[in-house]
XYZ file of C-alpha atoms in Angstrom:
544
model
C 7.814 7.524 17.619
C 8.281 3.907 18.622
C 11.613 2.102 18.844
C 13.006 -1.294 19.732
C 16.321 -1.150 21.615
C 18.522 -4.255 21.753
C 15.395 -6.479 21.580
C 16.030 -10.206 21.814
C 13.422 -12.913 21.999
C 14.292 -16.485 22.715
C 11.964 -19.417 22.329
C 13.732 -22.242 24.120
C 17.305 -22.230 22.854
C 16.344 -20.585 19.578
C 16.670 -16.772 19.219
C 13.793 -15.499 17.089
C 15.260 -11.952 17.327
C 18.738 -11.017 18.346
C 19.676 -7.456 19.463
C 17.231 -5.708 17.153
C 17.542 -1.919 17.107
C 15.082 -0.024 14.935
C 13.069 3.245 15.024
C 9.649 3.795 13.453
C 9.024 7.492 12.943
C 5.960 9.711 12.430
C 4.611 10.140 8.922
C 5.807 6.722 7.617
C 3.986 3.522 6.903
C 6.272 0.530 7.413
C 5.620 -2.844 5.802
C 6.944 -5.573 8.049
C 7.828 -8.500 5.814
C 9.560 -11.882 6.068
C 9.099 -15.586 5.426
C 6.514 -17.599 7.391
C 7.918 -18.221 10.831
C 10.301 -15.223 10.644
C 8.448 -13.609 13.544
C 6.420 -10.767 12.022
C 3.353 -11.141 14.199
C 5.547 -11.833 17.238
C 7.506 -8.632 16.689
C 4.207 -6.644 16.469
C 3.149 -8.225 19.799
C 6.433 -7.090 21.373
C 5.887 -3.550 20.059
C 2.298 -3.454 21.325
C 3.295 -4.743 24.755
C 1.360 -7.978 24.466
C 4.632 -9.934 24.661
C 7.717 -9.232 26.761
C 11.129 -9.625 25.052
C 13.825 -11.811 26.605
C 16.107 -8.784 26.584
C 15.886 -5.143 25.539
C 13.012 -2.716 25.582
C 10.414 -0.966 23.492
C 10.183 2.832 23.871
C 7.194 4.961 22.879
C 7.275 8.772 22.822
C 5.605 9.950 26.054
C 1.939 10.980 25.581
C 1.481 9.095 22.310
C -1.373 6.598 21.999
C -0.731 3.197 20.444
C -3.469 1.161 18.829
C -3.371 -2.412 17.366
C -5.652 -4.722 15.485
C -7.165 -7.243 17.874
C -6.981 -10.828 16.772
C -9.557 -12.316 19.208
C -12.762 -12.177 17.202
C -14.921 -13.210 20.246
C -13.520 -10.748 22.830
C -16.328 -8.179 22.343
C -19.233 -10.507 21.645
C -21.441 -9.002 24.425
C -20.815 -5.370 23.358
C -22.654 -3.294 20.697
C -20.773 -2.761 17.468
C -20.503 1.026 17.873
C -19.238 0.683 21.460
C -16.620 -1.847 20.265
C -15.220 0.625 17.791
C -15.097 3.482 20.323
C -13.179 1.177 22.755
C -10.275 1.701 20.335
C -9.671 4.829 22.410
C -9.824 3.288 25.888
C -9.656 6.575 27.815
C -12.507 8.106 25.791
C -14.694 5.092 26.285
C -13.949 5.061 29.992
C -15.070 8.720 30.251
C -18.301 7.975 28.386
C -19.164 5.084 30.667
C -18.316 7.073 33.849
C -20.509 9.970 32.601
C -23.370 7.578 32.002
C -23.153 6.251 35.593
C -23.044 9.720 37.089
C -25.978 11.101 35.109
C -28.018 8.023 35.896
C -27.880 8.733 39.656
C -31.082 9.768 41.344
C -29.208 11.418 44.253
C -26.894 13.688 42.180
C -24.445 15.317 44.626
C -22.197 18.367 44.385
C -19.208 16.041 44.110
C -20.969 14.313 41.216
C -21.409 17.705 39.543
C -17.759 18.583 39.933
C -16.679 15.201 38.577
C -19.110 15.412 35.659
C -17.741 18.861 34.792
C -14.161 17.501 34.796
C -15.177 14.607 32.601
C -17.081 16.861 30.184
C -14.021 19.058 29.735
C -11.749 16.092 29.027
C -14.469 14.610 26.814
C -14.602 17.793 24.712
C -10.784 18.019 24.293
C -10.882 14.399 22.929
C -13.580 15.328 20.378
C -15.925 13.018 22.247
C -19.042 14.570 20.759
C -17.956 13.331 17.361
C -17.067 9.823 18.638
C -20.215 8.088 17.476
C -20.307 9.758 14.066
C -16.568 9.047 13.536
C -17.018 5.368 14.495
C -20.063 5.121 12.171
C -18.017 6.716 9.343
C -15.280 4.118 9.737
C -17.797 1.267 9.834
C -19.591 2.485 6.728
C -16.301 2.929 4.886
C -15.472 -0.714 5.559
C -18.871 -1.847 4.384
C -20.695 -2.359 7.728
C -24.273 -1.115 7.122
C -25.726 1.349 9.595
C -28.428 -1.174 10.653
C -25.644 -3.313 12.132
C -24.074 -0.591 14.251
C -26.350 -1.137 17.273
C -26.327 -4.929 17.181
C -24.164 -7.043 19.480
C -20.884 -8.257 18.090
C -21.963 -11.900 18.526
C -24.757 -11.316 15.967
C -22.238 -10.466 13.214
C -20.573 -12.852 10.783
C -16.835 -13.600 10.989
C -15.846 -11.178 8.162
C -18.059 -8.459 9.661
C -16.400 -8.829 13.068
C -12.966 -8.448 11.392
C -14.126 -5.145 9.860
C -15.394 -3.870 13.182
C -12.086 -4.710 14.946
C -10.225 -2.956 12.140
C -12.407 0.126 12.613
C -11.613 -0.103 16.361
C -7.869 0.016 15.606
C -8.261 2.999 13.324
C -10.568 4.922 15.620
C -9.537 8.188 17.200
C -6.434 9.014 15.136
C -3.877 6.954 17.143
C -0.267 8.149 17.117
C 1.045 4.653 16.430
C -1.015 2.051 14.529
C -0.022 -1.643 14.413
C -1.907 -3.777 11.884
C -1.379 -7.562 11.601
C -2.873 -8.806 8.316
C -5.599 -6.114 8.159
C -6.690 -7.161 4.616
C -7.605 -10.705 5.654
C -11.334 -11.343 5.151
C -11.830 -7.936 3.565
C -13.453 -7.669 0.126
C -11.626 -5.664 -2.558
C -13.824 -2.580 -1.953
C -12.970 -2.539 1.752
C -9.267 -3.018 0.965
C -9.391 -0.037 -1.437
C -11.036 2.080 1.290
C -8.343 1.031 3.795
C -5.601 1.852 1.309
C -6.934 5.425 0.937
C -7.301 5.742 4.711
C -3.655 4.763 5.369
C -2.337 6.878 2.496
C -3.916 9.913 4.173
C -2.944 8.933 7.729
C -0.274 11.229 9.082
C 1.060 9.252 12.015
C 3.138 6.058 12.313
C 1.831 2.780 10.825
C 3.478 -0.626 11.008
C 1.663 -3.293 8.989
C 2.089 -6.982 8.267
C 0.458 -8.096 5.068
C 0.826 -10.755 2.321
C -0.937 -8.470 -0.146
C 1.849 -7.073 -2.413
C -0.411 -4.518 -4.107
C -1.549 -3.231 -0.727
C 2.051 -2.839 0.522
C 2.978 -1.066 -2.699
C 0.063 1.399 -2.289
C 0.491 2.307 1.361
C 4.101 1.760 2.474
C 6.861 4.356 2.506
C 9.409 1.988 3.997
C 9.867 -1.784 4.259
C 11.215 -3.521 7.418
C 12.554 -6.891 6.269
C 12.965 -9.675 8.893
C 15.484 -12.310 7.923
C 17.693 -14.457 10.234
C 16.589 -12.623 13.350
C 17.585 -9.199 12.101
C 15.459 -6.366 10.764
C 16.740 -4.164 7.929
C 15.032 -1.002 6.724
C 14.579 -0.121 3.094
C 13.150 3.195 1.825
C 10.212 2.803 -0.586
C 7.455 0.255 -1.137
C 7.451 -3.506 -1.555
C 8.530 -3.590 -5.193
C 11.354 -1.140 -4.433
C 12.498 -3.365 -1.608
C 12.506 -6.388 -3.849
C 14.540 -4.656 -6.544
C 16.925 -3.135 -3.911
C 17.495 -6.411 -2.111
C 18.121 -8.332 -5.375
C 20.469 -5.531 -6.509
C 22.379 -5.691 -3.209
C 22.868 -9.444 -3.514
C 24.021 -9.148 -7.158
C 26.486 -6.355 -6.180
C 27.902 -8.481 -3.356
C 28.266 -11.494 -5.672
C 30.054 -9.368 -8.315
C 32.324 -7.862 -5.667
C 33.139 -11.363 -4.327
C 33.857 -12.574 -7.900
C 36.348 -9.739 -8.376
C 37.927 -10.516 -5.018
C 38.206 -14.215 -5.847
C 39.916 -13.322 -9.120
C 42.362 -11.094 -7.239
C 42.965 -13.849 -4.608
C 43.718 -16.356 -7.427
C 46.109 -13.885 -9.034
C 47.977 -13.207 -5.803
C 48.135 -16.930 -4.924
C 49.602 -17.769 -8.314
C 52.331 -15.062 -7.918
C 53.185 -16.193 -4.384
C 53.365 -19.817 -5.571
C 55.663 -18.979 -8.480
C 58.029 -16.514 -6.817
C 58.065 -17.256 -3.043
C 61.310 -19.292 -3.415
C 62.883 -16.674 -5.775
C 65.279 -14.444 -3.818
C 64.940 -11.490 -6.182
C 61.106 -11.684 -5.989
C 60.823 -12.509 -2.246
C 59.940 -8.952 -1.166
C 57.205 -8.799 -3.797
C 55.889 -12.222 -2.749
C 55.845 -11.127 0.888
C 53.979 -7.944 -0.037
C 51.377 -9.960 -1.937
C 50.969 -12.276 1.020
C 50.062 -9.276 3.150
C 47.589 -8.048 0.486
C 46.060 -11.492 0.299
C 45.487 -11.593 4.075
C 43.569 -8.306 3.902
C 41.046 -9.490 1.287
C 37.786 -10.528 2.944
C 34.862 -12.006 0.977
C 31.455 -10.604 1.766
C 29.246 -13.037 3.681
C 26.161 -13.706 1.598
C 23.567 -15.569 3.599
C 20.904 -17.341 1.574
C 17.515 -15.839 2.468
C 15.153 -17.818 4.683
C 12.491 -17.288 2.028
C 11.460 -20.357 -0.003
C 9.478 -20.168 -3.240
C 7.319 -23.109 -4.334
C 7.170 -23.948 -8.068
C 3.564 -23.806 -9.318
C 2.996 -24.904 -12.888
C -0.439 -26.016 -14.105
C -0.017 -28.109 -17.288
C -3.225 -29.353 -18.968
C -3.204 -32.907 -20.348
C -5.128 -31.827 -23.376
C -5.806 -28.636 -25.322
C -9.180 -27.053 -24.673
C -11.722 -26.617 -27.492
C -13.861 -23.649 -28.466
C -16.878 -24.759 -26.408
C -15.986 -24.300 -22.788
C -18.962 -23.425 -20.604
C -22.519 -22.195 -21.249
C -24.587 -20.882 -18.276
C -28.241 -19.996 -18.776
C -30.601 -18.455 -16.242
C -28.997 -19.748 -13.035
C -30.851 -18.708 -9.891
C -30.280 -19.752 -6.272
C -31.787 -18.687 -2.944
C -29.936 -19.398 0.323
C -31.748 -18.890 3.672
C -34.316 -16.636 2.043
C -31.711 -14.473 0.274
C -31.456 -14.579 -3.536
C -27.745 -14.826 -4.144
C -27.958 -15.694 -7.906
C -30.650 -14.096 -10.071
C -31.034 -15.326 -13.634
C -27.299 -15.446 -14.346
C -26.209 -16.229 -17.894
C -22.798 -16.156 -19.627
C -20.658 -18.173 -22.089
C -16.866 -18.809 -21.702
C -14.371 -19.040 -24.547
C -11.074 -20.906 -24.568
C -9.005 -17.763 -23.847
C -11.062 -16.486 -20.855
C -9.460 -15.819 -17.516
C -12.386 -14.702 -15.357
C -12.050 -12.981 -11.967
C -15.263 -12.843 -9.907
C -15.039 -9.724 -7.748
C -17.194 -7.736 -5.374
C -18.426 -7.966 -1.811
C -20.972 -10.732 -2.335
C -18.740 -13.658 -1.288
C -21.516 -16.160 -0.709
C -22.823 -15.653 -4.272
C -19.394 -16.405 -5.735
C -18.874 -19.536 -3.677
C -22.451 -20.826 -4.440
C -21.868 -20.296 -8.215
C -18.550 -22.236 -8.060
C -20.228 -25.091 -6.146
C -23.020 -25.262 -8.711
C -20.572 -25.297 -11.663
C -18.493 -28.013 -10.042
C -21.574 -30.165 -9.260
C -21.560 -29.843 -5.468
C -24.823 -27.868 -5.395
C -28.034 -27.766 -7.474
C -29.427 -24.471 -8.792
C -33.078 -23.556 -8.141
C -33.490 -22.602 -11.797
C -31.332 -22.593 -14.954
C -28.703 -24.831 -16.511
C -25.035 -25.046 -17.203
C -23.024 -27.183 -19.656
C -19.313 -27.871 -19.864
C -17.679 -28.447 -23.260
C -16.686 -32.081 -24.092
C -12.963 -31.152 -24.242
C -12.947 -29.617 -20.754
C -11.694 -31.110 -17.480
C -12.051 -29.174 -14.205
C -10.018 -28.847 -11.052
C -11.490 -26.991 -8.101
C -10.003 -25.164 -5.092
C -12.729 -24.744 -2.502
C -12.826 -21.785 -0.109
C -13.664 -24.102 2.784
C -11.432 -27.107 2.419
C -11.643 -28.642 5.897
C -13.321 -31.793 4.663
C -10.557 -32.453 2.136
C -8.211 -33.479 4.930
C -10.484 -35.547 7.117
C -8.610 -38.842 6.810
C -5.600 -40.684 8.257
C -3.506 -40.442 5.102
C 0.008 -39.032 5.051
C 0.725 -36.366 2.396
C 2.035 -38.798 -0.250
C -0.875 -41.204 0.161
C -3.341 -38.315 0.023
C -1.952 -36.931 -3.301
C -1.540 -40.377 -4.844
C -5.266 -41.029 -4.735
C -5.754 -38.108 -7.159
C -2.927 -39.060 -9.533
C -3.313 -41.160 -12.690
C 0.300 -42.232 -12.223
C 0.620 -44.072 -8.915
C 4.441 -44.172 -8.825
C 5.623 -42.669 -5.527
C 8.586 -40.885 -7.079
C 6.303 -39.191 -9.592
C 3.865 -38.087 -6.845
C 6.687 -36.842 -4.582
C 7.971 -34.769 -7.453
C 4.782 -32.648 -7.268
C 5.135 -32.420 -3.502
C 8.739 -31.374 -3.779
C 7.737 -28.455 -6.008
C 5.474 -27.267 -3.198
C 8.276 -27.457 -0.588
C 7.295 -30.852 0.903
C 10.591 -32.740 0.866
C 12.133 -35.667 2.675
C 10.222 -36.747 5.746
C 7.450 -34.250 4.951
C 6.052 -36.839 2.538
C 5.004 -39.069 5.437
C 3.512 -36.256 7.510
C -0.134 -36.818 8.412
C -2.529 -34.487 6.604
C -4.519 -33.987 9.770
C -1.679 -32.025 11.439
C -0.908 -29.729 8.533
C -1.045 -25.965 8.926
C -3.416 -23.866 6.814
C -0.643 -22.889 4.423
C 0.532 -26.460 4.055
C -3.004 -27.637 3.246
C -3.329 -24.938 0.579
C -0.036 -26.067 -1.009
C -1.409 -29.671 -0.945
C -4.523 -28.605 -2.775
C -2.476 -26.732 -5.383
C -0.370 -29.949 -5.831
C -3.668 -31.798 -6.414
C -4.695 -29.288 -9.035
C -1.310 -29.525 -10.808
C -1.297 -33.334 -10.848
C -4.880 -33.416 -12.243
C -3.829 -32.031 -15.638
C -7.110 -30.123 -15.873
C -7.578 -27.442 -18.496
C -10.120 -25.462 -16.486
C -9.296 -24.214 -12.992
C -11.838 -22.912 -10.494
C -10.172 -21.295 -7.475
C -12.165 -19.722 -4.618
C -9.822 -17.530 -2.557
C -6.644 -19.644 -3.006
C -4.311 -17.102 -1.361
C -5.777 -17.497 2.134
C -3.118 -18.864 4.466
C -0.300 -18.460 1.947
C 2.843 -16.471 2.570
C 4.150 -13.826 0.148
C 6.520 -16.232 -1.600
C 3.747 -18.803 -2.272
C 1.345 -16.061 -3.420
C 4.028 -14.828 -5.884
C 4.534 -18.337 -7.178
C 0.781 -18.912 -7.584
C 0.445 -15.556 -9.368
C 3.158 -16.605 -11.871
C 1.592 -20.032 -12.275
C -1.805 -18.521 -13.076
C -0.296 -16.083 -15.568
C 1.389 -18.946 -17.403
C -1.620 -21.315 -17.327
C -2.783 -21.880 -20.988
C -6.297 -23.033 -20.069
C -9.476 -21.304 -18.750
C -9.576 -19.719 -15.277
C -12.509 -18.888 -13.015
C -11.308 -17.459 -9.738
C -11.907 -15.212 -6.782
C -9.128 -13.466 -4.872
C -8.670 -10.548 -2.520
C -5.169 -10.127 -3.917
C -5.430 -7.123 -6.214
C -2.178 -7.943 -8.051
C -3.335 -11.467 -8.923
C -6.639 -10.179 -10.251
C -5.017 -7.398 -12.281
C -2.158 -9.433 -13.765
C -4.184 -12.627 -14.495
C -7.791 -11.748 -15.441
C -8.894 -10.604 -18.866
C -12.563 -10.639 -17.946
C -14.308 -9.397 -14.802
C -17.621 -10.623 -13.434
C -19.309 -9.168 -10.362
C -22.400 -10.496 -8.685
C -23.927 -7.417 -7.071
C -26.379 -7.422 -4.163
C -29.587 -9.035 -5.343
C -27.709 -11.595 -7.461
C -27.411 -9.606 -10.748
C -24.328 -10.163 -12.865
C -22.059 -7.450 -14.384
C -19.815 -8.998 -17.027
C -16.994 -7.036 -18.671
C -14.089 -8.050 -20.934
C -11.449 -5.817 -19.379
C -8.695 -5.686 -16.785
C -9.592 -5.213 -13.159
C -8.117 -1.676 -12.892
C -10.026 -0.616 -16.006
C -13.207 -2.158 -14.546
C -12.826 -0.143 -11.321
C -12.596 3.050 -13.423
C -15.399 2.202 -15.808
C -18.582 4.293 -16.061
C -20.824 1.292 -15.368
C -18.874 0.489 -12.207
C -19.298 4.079 -11.059
C -23.071 3.968 -11.808
C -23.377 0.659 -10.001
C -21.610 2.042 -6.932
C -23.732 5.198 -7.001
C -26.926 3.110 -7.189
C -25.858 0.895 -4.306
C -24.881 4.027 -2.261
C -28.306 5.566 -2.885
C -30.068 2.354 -1.892
C -28.005 2.275 1.305
C -28.925 5.897 2.145
C -32.592 5.155 1.502
C -32.407 2.209 3.873
C -30.917 4.459 6.498
């Protein structure tokens, strides 16, 4: 068990947390939620001991081991991948290294023998002989091929490093597991594996995530941070949402009844306070009036943007024809003779682990990259808006937000442009904020404003939920569901894929395309998907 007792954290004069008391018990997975800036990651750092609170303390049951997901992706660059995972159990790794030093000695003494015996006994009680196979199993589950296990961390890509650090946090069955955005940079297959791991994990888990589907799958309780307090709700994310909304409605209804009673009492007192025969009754009602207290209903610190993509023109029957597209990047064939045709009702989710292939295809279709072979043709009634996965270059100018968005608008009126920014929570002085200083989430909201103001009837979005908070993701999800045009998108958010797409395309290793008119959940359960996974698994085993 881990608990926070009267924990307060002040940043300058502002209290981020104030006298927080909460217990996290064994056998539960807690989803720690709250608006951006509410302090979710900060609270995890306090629980893990990386950050000292201003007041109060964190208590961990004696003898229990705590593990957390490292955020420094370069910390282990000089270590082999397998060693990095085993470092998740610091004491076990320490024993392994000390054993290596002792057994490497040429002048092995009696004292060395005694010490080695002690270490071997402790090593055995910690299941040390299974350490490498357990670490390898975690890595394979997350999609890190065996051939990478003995490479140095610095030789891995960014997403691969994230998976290794996640395996490190999971390694060795920790008693308390703290995970800050564990699904970031994971493909949907790896997320599904992690969901099953956590569902079957018997100890205490506290997780911060913007992935609603993930929280619904793994969480048994929700810890909601709002206004410096943390309130526990039993159940998953959807149950928390319904419960919190119900609580607010009940408080409002109770206040309404109290207000009606207050009005009734005030009218009686006003009418009969000067009447001698009614004075006792008036006095009694004054006492009753003084006892009535309205419930304090604080507005949540959460803010939801309004995302609404409205095409300027209706799309025709001919949307997009792709024939025989192929592309090789750095010697790897990422697209291999890909062909498909889109209709005016298609909402296509591109899924699977081959992220480069999806991004390359989008860049070809939007005209930013040339294919090696093949052609594509957009219909004459189509207009496209594109959300790039890497959008750093979009903000390389000295514009403020309003100036930046105005350049993409047919209507140059400032009030018109600011209306789009206002929907995305940029109000007042935010309009003159320089785009160079925007956070990742603010930049994403700017790009979504650009797509809305374009009036396009075809949207291409490559991982648009990166950097967004839960409220913005929910708003984007709703906006995509309502959009009447054609969608081509990638997303690690299972709920967005499931609720939005009516067609699933996956570019599997080698660049081949699987194309199914189906929902995402149905696709995952399909026979072809099972065969594809089995084939890929066999290929991996043969490579081993």
